[in-house]
PDB file of C-alpha atoms and ligand atoms in Angstrom:
ATOM      1  CA  VAL T   1       0.330   0.277   0.379  1.00  0.00           C
ATOM      2  CA  THR T   2       3.133   2.362   0.230  1.00  0.00           C
ATOM      3  CA  VAL T   3       4.090   2.542  -2.926  1.00  0.00           C
ATOM      4  CA  ALA T   4       0.884   2.602  -4.256  1.00  0.00           C
ATOM      5  CA  LEU T   5       0.153   5.765  -1.711  1.00  0.00           C
ATOM      6  CA  GLN T   6       3.268   7.067  -3.024  1.00  0.00           C
ATOM      7  CA  GLN T   7       2.019   6.629  -6.584  1.00  0.00           C
ATOM      8  CA  ALA T   8      -1.341   7.990  -5.866  1.00  0.00           C
ATOM      9  CA  VAL T   9       0.717  11.250  -4.228  1.00  0.00           C
ATOM     10  CA  GLU T  10       2.650  11.614  -7.479  1.00  0.00           C
ATOM     11  CA  VAL T  11      -0.592  11.523 -10.177  1.00  0.00           C
ATOM     12  CA  ILE T  12      -2.629  13.324  -7.840  1.00  0.00           C
ATOM     13  CA  ARG T  13       0.115  16.076  -7.846  1.00  0.00           C
ATOM     14  CA  LYS T  14       0.279  15.802 -11.913  1.00  0.00           C
ATOM     15  CA  ALA T  15      -3.242  16.111 -11.991  1.00  0.00           C
ATOM     16  CA  GLU T  16      -5.286  19.126 -13.978  1.00  0.00           C
ATOM     17  CA  TYR T  17      -8.638  18.249 -12.865  1.00  0.00           C
ATOM     18  CA  ALA T  18      -9.441  15.500 -10.236  1.00  0.00           C
ATOM     19  CA  ILE T  19     -13.056  14.080  -9.601  1.00  0.00           C
ATOM     20  CA  ALA T  20     -14.234  11.752  -6.960  1.00  0.00           C
ATOM     21  CA  SER T  21     -17.118   8.918  -7.002  1.00  0.00           C
ATOM     22  CA  THR T  22     -18.286   8.143  -3.724  1.00  0.00           C
ATOM     23  CA  GLY T  23     -20.603   5.720  -2.724  1.00  0.00           C
ATOM     24  CA  ALA T  24     -21.704   3.570   0.807  1.00  0.00           C
ATOM     25  CA  GLY T  25     -17.735   2.473   1.594  1.00  0.00           C
ATOM     26  CA  MET T  26     -17.613   6.332   2.375  1.00  0.00           C
ATOM     27  CA  SER T  27     -19.997   6.432   5.110  1.00  0.00           C
ATOM     28  CA  VAL T  28     -19.698   2.932   6.790  1.00  0.00           C
ATOM     29  CA  GLU T  29     -16.797   4.232   9.101  1.00  0.00           C
ATOM     30  CA  SER T  30     -19.830   6.835   9.917  1.00  0.00           C
ATOM     31  CA  GLY T  31     -21.957   4.298  11.139  1.00  0.00           C
ATOM     32  CA  ILE T  32     -24.376   4.473   8.303  1.00  0.00           C
ATOM     33  CA  PRO T  33     -25.006   0.912   7.382  1.00  0.00           C
ATOM     34  CA  ASP T  34     -24.525  -0.085   3.300  1.00  0.00           C
ATOM     35  CA  PHE T  35     -28.436  -0.560   2.596  1.00  0.00           C
ATOM     36  CA  ARG T  36     -27.435  -2.658  -0.336  1.00  0.00           C
ATOM     37  CA  GLY T  37     -25.227  -5.765   1.947  1.00  0.00           C
ATOM     38  CA  PRO T  38     -26.497  -8.985   2.994  1.00  0.00           C
ATOM     39  CA  CYS T  39     -27.251  -7.530   6.274  1.00  0.00           C
ATOM     40  CA  GLY T  40     -28.696  -4.262   4.848  1.00  0.00           C
ATOM     41  CA  ILE T  41     -31.947  -2.582   5.578  1.00  0.00           C
ATOM     42  CA  TRP T  42     -33.321  -3.520   2.326  1.00  0.00           C
ATOM     43  CA  GLN T  43     -33.418  -7.551   3.674  1.00  0.00           C
ATOM     44  CA  LYS T  44     -35.490  -6.657   6.545  1.00  0.00           C
ATOM     45  CA  TYR T  45     -37.574  -3.732   5.180  1.00  0.00           C
ATOM     46  CA  PRO T  46     -38.673  -4.879   1.382  1.00  0.00           C
ATOM     47  CA  PRO T  47     -37.937  -2.153  -0.752  1.00  0.00           C
ATOM     48  CA  GLU T  48     -41.240  -2.852  -2.871  1.00  0.00           C
ATOM     49  CA  GLU T  49     -42.934  -1.478   0.666  1.00  0.00           C
ATOM     50  CA  TYR T  50     -40.642   1.207   1.696  1.00  0.00           C
ATOM     51  CA  ALA T  51     -38.159   2.618  -1.034  1.00  0.00           C
ATOM     52  CA  THR T  52     -40.202   2.592  -3.702  1.00  0.00           C
ATOM     53  CA  ILE T  53     -41.948   5.482  -5.497  1.00  0.00           C
ATOM     54  CA  ASP T  54     -45.261   3.294  -6.332  1.00  0.00           C
ATOM     55  CA  ALA T  55     -44.785   2.575  -2.555  1.00  0.00           C
ATOM     56  CA  TYR T  56     -44.875   5.989  -1.773  1.00  0.00           C
ATOM     57  CA  ARG T  57     -47.559   7.058  -3.370  1.00  0.00           C
ATOM     58  CA  ALA T  58     -49.727   4.235  -1.952  1.00  0.00           C
ATOM     59  CA  ASP T  59     -48.818   4.716   1.163  1.00  0.00           C
ATOM     60  CA  PRO T  60     -47.153   7.993   1.788  1.00  0.00           C
ATOM     61  CA  ASP T  61     -47.836   7.926   5.803  1.00  0.00           C
ATOM     62  CA  LYS T  62     -46.096   4.475   6.519  1.00  0.00           C
ATOM     63  CA  VAL T  63     -43.147   5.001   4.478  1.00  0.00           C
ATOM     64  CA  TRP T  64     -42.896   8.724   5.535  1.00  0.00           C
ATOM     65  CA  LYS T  65     -43.143   6.871   9.030  1.00  0.00           C
ATOM     66  CA  PHE T  66     -39.675   4.446   8.021  1.00  0.00           C
ATOM     67  CA  TRP T  67     -37.989   6.579   6.466  1.00  0.00           C
ATOM     68  CA  ASN T  68     -38.188   9.609   9.530  1.00  0.00           C
ATOM     69  CA  GLU T  69     -37.469   7.131  11.895  1.00  0.00           C
ATOM     70  CA  LEU T  70     -34.610   5.748  10.099  1.00  0.00           C
ATOM     71  CA  GLY T  71     -33.120   9.442  10.179  1.00  0.00           C
ATOM     72  CA  ASN T  72     -34.115   9.656  13.422  1.00  0.00           C
ATOM     73  CA  GLU T  73     -31.651   6.592  14.380  1.00  0.00           C
ATOM     74  CA  LEU T  74     -28.812   7.667  11.742  1.00  0.00           C
ATOM     75  CA  GLY T  75     -29.420  11.398  12.883  1.00  0.00           C
ATOM     76  CA  ASP T  76     -26.150  11.480  15.082  1.00  0.00           C
ATOM     77  CA  CYS T  77     -23.246  10.393  12.341  1.00  0.00           C
ATOM     78  CA  LYS T  78     -21.029  12.151  11.190  1.00  0.00           C
ATOM     79  CA  PRO T  79     -18.616  12.651   8.440  1.00  0.00           C
ATOM     80  CA  ASN T  80     -15.455  10.489   9.388  1.00  0.00           C
ATOM     81  CA  PRO T  81     -11.733  11.431   8.558  1.00  0.00           C
ATOM     82  CA  GLY T  82     -12.390  10.406   5.050  1.00  0.00           C
ATOM     83  CA  HIS T  83     -14.583  13.504   4.299  1.00  0.00           C
ATOM     84  CA  HIS T  84     -12.767  15.552   6.153  1.00  0.00           C
ATOM     85  CA  ALA T  85      -9.485  14.278   3.799  1.00  0.00           C
ATOM     86  CA  MET T  86     -11.415  14.589   0.373  1.00  0.00           C
ATOM     87  CA  ALA T  87     -12.870  18.232   1.547  1.00  0.00           C
ATOM     88  CA  GLU T  88      -8.673  18.697   2.563  1.00  0.00           C
ATOM     89  CA  LEU T  89      -8.021  17.904  -1.186  1.00  0.00           C
ATOM     90  CA  GLU T  90      -9.909  19.864  -2.449  1.00  0.00           C
ATOM     91  CA  ARG T  91      -8.677  22.869   0.077  1.00  0.00           C
ATOM     92  CA  LEU T  92      -5.481  21.986  -1.560  1.00  0.00           C
ATOM     93  CA  GLY T  93      -6.468  22.362  -4.959  1.00  0.00           C
ATOM     94  CA  HIS T  94      -6.255  18.696  -6.084  1.00  0.00           C
ATOM     95  CA  LEU T  95     -10.139  17.971  -6.277  1.00  0.00           C
ATOM     96  CA  LYS T  96     -12.674  19.779  -8.546  1.00  0.00           C
ATOM     97  CA  ALA T  97     -15.720  17.728  -7.871  1.00  0.00           C
ATOM     98  CA  VAL T  98     -16.994  15.292  -5.655  1.00  0.00           C
ATOM     99  CA  ILE T  99     -20.233  12.673  -7.247  1.00  0.00           C
ATOM    100  CA  THR T 100     -21.221  10.587  -4.515  1.00  0.00           C
ATOM    101  CA  GLN T 101     -23.982   7.949  -4.054  1.00  0.00           C
ATOM    102  CA  ASN T 102     -24.707   8.512  -0.536  1.00  0.00           C
ATOM    103  CA  VAL T 103     -27.187  10.766   0.556  1.00  0.00           C
ATOM    104  CA  ASP T 104     -26.238  11.707   3.971  1.00  0.00           C
ATOM    105  CA  HIS T 105     -25.050  14.967   3.122  1.00  0.00           C
ATOM    106  CA  PHE T 106     -21.353  14.730   4.833  1.00  0.00           C
ATOM    107  CA  HIS T 107     -19.354  15.842   1.751  1.00  0.00           C
ATOM    108  CA  GLN T 108     -20.671  19.361   1.965  1.00  0.00           C
ATOM    109  CA  ASP T 109     -20.921  18.924   5.911  1.00  0.00           C
ATOM    110  CA  ALA T 110     -17.133  18.319   6.070  1.00  0.00           C
ATOM    111  CA  GLY T 111     -16.265  21.453   3.677  1.00  0.00           C
ATOM    112  CA  ASN T 112     -16.605  20.058  -0.151  1.00  0.00           C
ATOM    113  CA  SER T 113     -18.213  22.932  -1.863  1.00  0.00           C
ATOM    114  CA  MET T 114     -19.119  21.266  -5.207  1.00  0.00           C
ATOM    115  CA  VAL T 115     -21.141  17.888  -4.669  1.00  0.00           C
ATOM    116  CA  ILE T 116     -23.565  16.301  -7.341  1.00  0.00           C
ATOM    117  CA  GLU T 117     -25.725  14.084  -5.136  1.00  0.00           C
ATOM    118  CA  TYR T 118     -26.807  11.467  -7.727  1.00  0.00           C
ATOM    119  CA  HIS T 119     -29.470   9.579  -5.188  1.00  0.00           C
ATOM    120  CA  GLY T 120     -30.631  13.017  -4.000  1.00  0.00           C
ATOM    121  CA  SER T 121     -29.848  13.792  -0.054  1.00  0.00           C
ATOM    122  CA  THR T 122     -32.101  13.262   3.516  1.00  0.00           C
ATOM    123  CA  ALA T 123     -31.293  16.887   3.980  1.00  0.00           C
ATOM    124  CA  ASN T 124     -34.361  17.977   1.439  1.00  0.00           C
ATOM    125  CA  LEU T 125     -37.858  16.916   0.910  1.00  0.00           C
ATOM    126  CA  ARG T 126     -39.584  17.489  -2.517  1.00  0.00           C
ATOM    127  CA  CYS T 127     -43.028  18.016  -3.225  1.00  0.00           C
ATOM    128  CA  LEU T 128     -44.275  15.384  -5.973  1.00  0.00           C
ATOM    129  CA  GLY T 129     -46.567  18.125  -7.204  1.00  0.00           C
ATOM    130  CA  CYS T 130     -44.930  21.275  -7.855  1.00  0.00           C
ATOM    131  CA  GLN T 131     -41.095  19.552  -7.709  1.00  0.00           C
ATOM    132  CA  ALA T 132     -40.583  22.196  -5.336  1.00  0.00           C
ATOM    133  CA  ILE T 133     -37.061  21.587  -2.684  1.00  0.00           C
ATOM    134  CA  ILE T 134     -37.007  22.672   1.000  1.00  0.00           C
ATOM    135  CA  PRO T 135     -34.479  21.721   3.360  1.00  0.00           C
ATOM    136  CA  PHE T 136     -35.821  19.281   5.754  1.00  0.00           C
ATOM    137  CA  ASP T 137     -36.118  20.299   9.928  1.00  0.00           C
ATOM    138  CA  ARG T 138     -35.822  16.828  10.874  1.00  0.00           C
ATOM    139  CA  GLU T 139     -35.974  18.380  14.556  1.00  0.00           C
ATOM    140  CA  ASN T 140     -39.861  19.340  13.848  1.00  0.00           C
ATOM    141  CA  ALA T 141     -40.375  16.503  11.179  1.00  0.00           C
ATOM    142  CA  ALA T 142     -44.145  15.788  11.120  1.00  0.00           C
ATOM    143  CA  PRO T 143     -45.716  12.648  12.163  1.00  0.00           C
ATOM    144  CA  THR T 144     -47.390  11.791   8.649  1.00  0.00           C
ATOM    145  CA  ALA T 145     -46.050  12.662   4.880  1.00  0.00           C
ATOM    146  CA  PRO T 146     -46.537  16.310   4.798  1.00  0.00           C
ATOM    147  CA  GLN T 147     -48.172  18.559   2.245  1.00  0.00           C
ATOM    148  CA  CYS T 148     -46.613  21.062  -0.007  1.00  0.00           C
ATOM    149  CA  GLN T 149     -47.456  24.629   1.318  1.00  0.00           C
ATOM    150  CA  ALA T 150     -46.955  26.175  -2.173  1.00  0.00           C
ATOM    151  CA  CYS T 151     -49.464  23.568  -3.885  1.00  0.00           C
ATOM    152  CA  GLY T 152     -50.664  21.195  -1.506  1.00  0.00           C
ATOM    153  CA  GLY T 153     -48.730  18.301  -3.357  1.00  0.00           C
ATOM    154  CA  LEU T 154     -47.442  15.513  -1.569  1.00  0.00           C
ATOM    155  CA  MET T 155     -44.064  16.267  -0.354  1.00  0.00           C
ATOM    156  CA  LYS T 156     -41.407  13.242  -0.152  1.00  0.00           C
ATOM    157  CA  PRO T 157     -37.939  12.590   1.189  1.00  0.00           C
ATOM    158  CA  ASP T 158     -35.343  14.321  -1.276  1.00  0.00           C
ATOM    159  CA  VAL T 159     -33.654  10.494  -2.214  1.00  0.00           C
ATOM    160  CA  ILE T 160     -34.037   8.916  -5.213  1.00  0.00           C
ATOM    161  CA  MET T 161     -36.245   6.056  -4.486  1.00  0.00           C
ATOM    162  CA  PHE T 162     -36.690   2.096  -6.533  1.00  0.00           C
ATOM    163  CA  GLY T 163     -38.671   3.704  -9.665  1.00  0.00           C
ATOM    164  CA  GLU T 164     -37.109   6.903  -9.788  1.00  0.00           C
ATOM    165  CA  MET T 165     -35.144   9.088 -12.447  1.00  0.00           C
ATOM    166  CA  ILE T 166     -31.907   9.642 -11.728  1.00  0.00           C
ATOM    167  CA  PRO T 167     -31.829  13.807 -11.633  1.00  0.00           C
ATOM    168  CA  GLU T 168     -31.065  14.974 -15.346  1.00  0.00           C
ATOM    169  CA  GLU T 169     -29.266  18.056 -13.836  1.00  0.00           C
ATOM    170  CA  ALA T 170     -27.297  15.559 -11.718  1.00  0.00           C
ATOM    171  CA  LEU T 171     -26.219  12.614 -14.919  1.00  0.00           C
ATOM    172  CA  GLY T 172     -25.575  15.702 -17.264  1.00  0.00           C
ATOM    173  CA  LEU T 173     -23.245  17.446 -14.986  1.00  0.00           C
ATOM    174  CA  SER T 174     -21.329  14.052 -13.977  1.00  0.00           C
ATOM    175  CA  ALA T 175     -20.969  12.909 -17.469  1.00  0.00           C
ATOM    176  CA  GLU T 176     -19.757  16.204 -18.136  1.00  0.00           C
ATOM    177  CA  LEU T 177     -17.182  15.936 -15.370  1.00  0.00           C
ATOM    178  CA  ALA T 178     -16.226  12.480 -16.530  1.00  0.00           C
ATOM    179  CA  GLU T 179     -15.028  13.921 -20.050  1.00  0.00           C
ATOM    180  CA  ARG T 180     -13.726  16.922 -19.012  1.00  0.00           C
ATOM    181  CA  CYS T 181     -11.513  15.109 -15.916  1.00  0.00           C
ATOM    182  CA  ASP T 182      -7.899  13.626 -16.052  1.00  0.00           C
ATOM    183  CA  LEU T 183      -7.852  11.854 -12.585  1.00  0.00           C
ATOM    184  CA  VAL T 184     -10.660   9.934 -10.722  1.00  0.00           C
ATOM    185  CA  LEU T 185     -10.933   8.974  -7.177  1.00  0.00           C
ATOM    186  CA  VAL T 186     -12.832   5.764  -7.299  1.00  0.00           C
ATOM    187  CA  VAL T 187     -13.980   5.455  -3.103  1.00  0.00           C
ATOM    188  CA  GLY T 188     -16.313   3.184  -1.365  1.00  0.00           C
ATOM    189  CA  THR T 189     -17.749   2.332  -4.228  1.00  0.00           C
ATOM    190  CA  SER T 190     -18.153  -0.789  -6.702  1.00  0.00           C
ATOM    191  CA  ALA T 191     -19.128  -1.566  -9.614  1.00  0.00           C
ATOM    192  CA  HIS T 192     -22.535  -2.431  -9.271  1.00  0.00           C
ATOM    193  CA  VAL T 193     -24.498   0.654  -8.639  1.00  0.00           C
ATOM    194  CA  PHE T 194     -25.570   1.580 -11.581  1.00  0.00           C
ATOM    195  CA  PRO T 195     -25.905   4.207 -13.590  1.00  0.00           C
ATOM    196  CA  ALA T 196     -23.229   5.475 -11.275  1.00  0.00           C
ATOM    197  CA  ALA T 197     -20.737   2.900 -12.035  1.00  0.00           C
ATOM    198  CA  GLN T 198     -20.382   3.659 -15.606  1.00  0.00           C
ATOM    199  CA  LEU T 199     -19.027   7.071 -14.503  1.00  0.00           C
ATOM    200  CA  PRO T 200     -15.589   5.727 -13.719  1.00  0.00           C
ATOM    201  CA  THR T 201     -15.588   3.651 -17.133  1.00  0.00           C
ATOM    202  CA  PHE T 202     -16.400   6.625 -19.174  1.00  0.00           C
ATOM    203  CA  ALA T 203     -13.976   8.798 -17.359  1.00  0.00           C
ATOM    204  CA  LYS T 204     -10.688   6.109 -18.109  1.00  0.00           C
ATOM    205  CA  GLU T 205     -12.205   5.785 -21.802  1.00  0.00           C
ATOM    206  CA  HIS T 206     -11.655   9.520 -21.892  1.00  0.00           C
ATOM    207  CA  GLY T 207      -8.355   9.416 -21.117  1.00  0.00           C
ATOM    208  CA  ALA T 208      -8.250   9.652 -16.942  1.00  0.00           C
ATOM    209  CA  THR T 209      -6.255   8.058 -14.374  1.00  0.00           C
ATOM    210  CA  ILE T 210      -8.315   5.810 -12.071  1.00  0.00           C
ATOM    211  CA  ILE T 211      -7.237   5.717  -8.451  1.00  0.00           C
ATOM    212  CA  GLU T 212      -9.035   3.453  -6.570  1.00  0.00           C
ATOM    213  CA  CYS T 213     -10.067   2.566  -2.898  1.00  0.00           C
ATOM    214  CA  ASN T 214     -11.358   0.638  -1.538  1.00  0.00           C
ATOM    215  CA  THR T 215     -11.491  -2.686   1.571  1.00  0.00           C
ATOM    216  CA  GLU T 216     -11.612  -5.218  -1.179  1.00  0.00           C
ATOM    217  CA  PRO T 217     -10.601  -5.131  -4.917  1.00  0.00           C
ATOM    218  CA  THR T 218     -14.169  -4.726  -7.188  1.00  0.00           C
ATOM    219  CA  ASP T 219     -14.725  -4.975 -10.682  1.00  0.00           C
ATOM    220  CA  PHE T 220     -13.078  -1.617 -11.003  1.00  0.00           C
ATOM    221  CA  THR T 221      -9.965  -3.186  -9.597  1.00  0.00           C
ATOM    222  CA  LYS T 222      -8.203  -5.371 -12.642  1.00  0.00           C
ATOM    223  CA  ARG T 223     -11.029  -3.801 -15.073  1.00  0.00           C
ATOM    224  CA  ILE T 224      -9.485  -0.215 -15.013  1.00  0.00           C
ATOM    225  CA  THR T 225      -8.040   0.870 -11.626  1.00  0.00           C
ATOM    226  CA  ASP T 226      -4.653   2.433 -12.573  1.00  0.00           C
ATOM    227  CA  ILE T 227      -3.914   2.474  -8.573  1.00  0.00           C
ATOM    228  CA  PHE T 228      -5.554   0.426  -5.901  1.00  0.00           C
ATOM    229  CA  LEU T 229      -5.149   1.301  -2.474  1.00  0.00           C
ATOM    230  CA  GLN T 230      -6.885  -1.326  -0.190  1.00  0.00           C
ATOM    231  CA  GLY T 231      -8.696  -0.096   3.164  1.00  0.00           C
ATOM    232  CA  ARG T 232     -10.786   2.173   4.867  1.00  0.00           C
ATOM    233  CA  SER T 233     -10.965   5.582   3.167  1.00  0.00           C
ATOM    234  CA  GLY T 234     -11.449   6.721   6.750  1.00  0.00           C
ATOM    235  CA  GLU T 235      -7.866   5.973   7.073  1.00  0.00           C
ATOM    236  CA  VAL T 236      -6.548   5.636   3.699  1.00  0.00           C
ATOM    237  CA  LEU T 237      -7.079   9.057   2.451  1.00  0.00           C
ATOM    238  CA  PRO T 238      -5.952  11.124   4.938  1.00  0.00           C
ATOM    239  CA  GLU T 239      -2.666   9.523   4.971  1.00  0.00           C
ATOM    240  CA  LEU T 240      -2.933  10.614   1.814  1.00  0.00           C
ATOM    241  CA  VAL T 241      -3.481  13.888   2.480  1.00  0.00           C
ATOM    242  CA  SER T 242      -0.495  14.204   4.721  1.00  0.00           C
ATOM    243  CA  ARG T 243       1.855  12.577   2.164  1.00  0.00           C
ATOM    244  CA  LEU T 244       0.262  15.237  -0.314  1.00  0.00           C
ATOM    245  CA  LYS T 245       1.156  18.033   2.193  1.00  0.00           C
ATOM    246  CA  ALA T 246       4.776  17.089   2.915  1.00  0.00           C
TER     247      ALA T 246
HETATM  248 ZN1   ZN J 301     -45.648  21.268  -4.608  1.00  0.00          ZN
END
């Protein structure tokens, strides 16, 4: 890992336009479980009952209650050293943007200013009627699904539920970034989450170098990764930053 780390430092120093693509693995160390894993929440709460847009429309109060309780349970989780290192990379001028599949808002909380939330964010509510997006005040959350003050429509957590489209703006912007960048830091995400997983491959096809940090090799590792940093992002990324600054 030490040799790989030093290689990564040199590549990051030379890069002119680096972006990061992050996923659940980054937030596991903050206590946010990987919902898709074998012990994930969707094993206990079938997504077709709790996490599809159709389920929400069919019984908004039931699904709202589930998301609300989940939010309260995870409400004390905070960005971990991996997120802080990612923010430091931006401050040092080594990172232009983060494209994340996570909905926990931790990248912004840590200080990254350009964050594309591929799957939306629990920090906001969105109206299914007029599409208005408002900040979600968890402290004063209603026990039942709230209505839009502007149009009376049904509000939902602004996270992409199964059966919903990835926001067009996020798709367009991240495709643009993937084409433009010369380096992608892939952190805490495997090649299995579509369509987010296509970004690093697309970037690679356009000439970008790929640095991957995951606890285990993934389908990216052999296929497109140039430098593999095996380990927890909360340990590897701070180490990377301190070498960059040295
Ligand atoms: Zn509305």
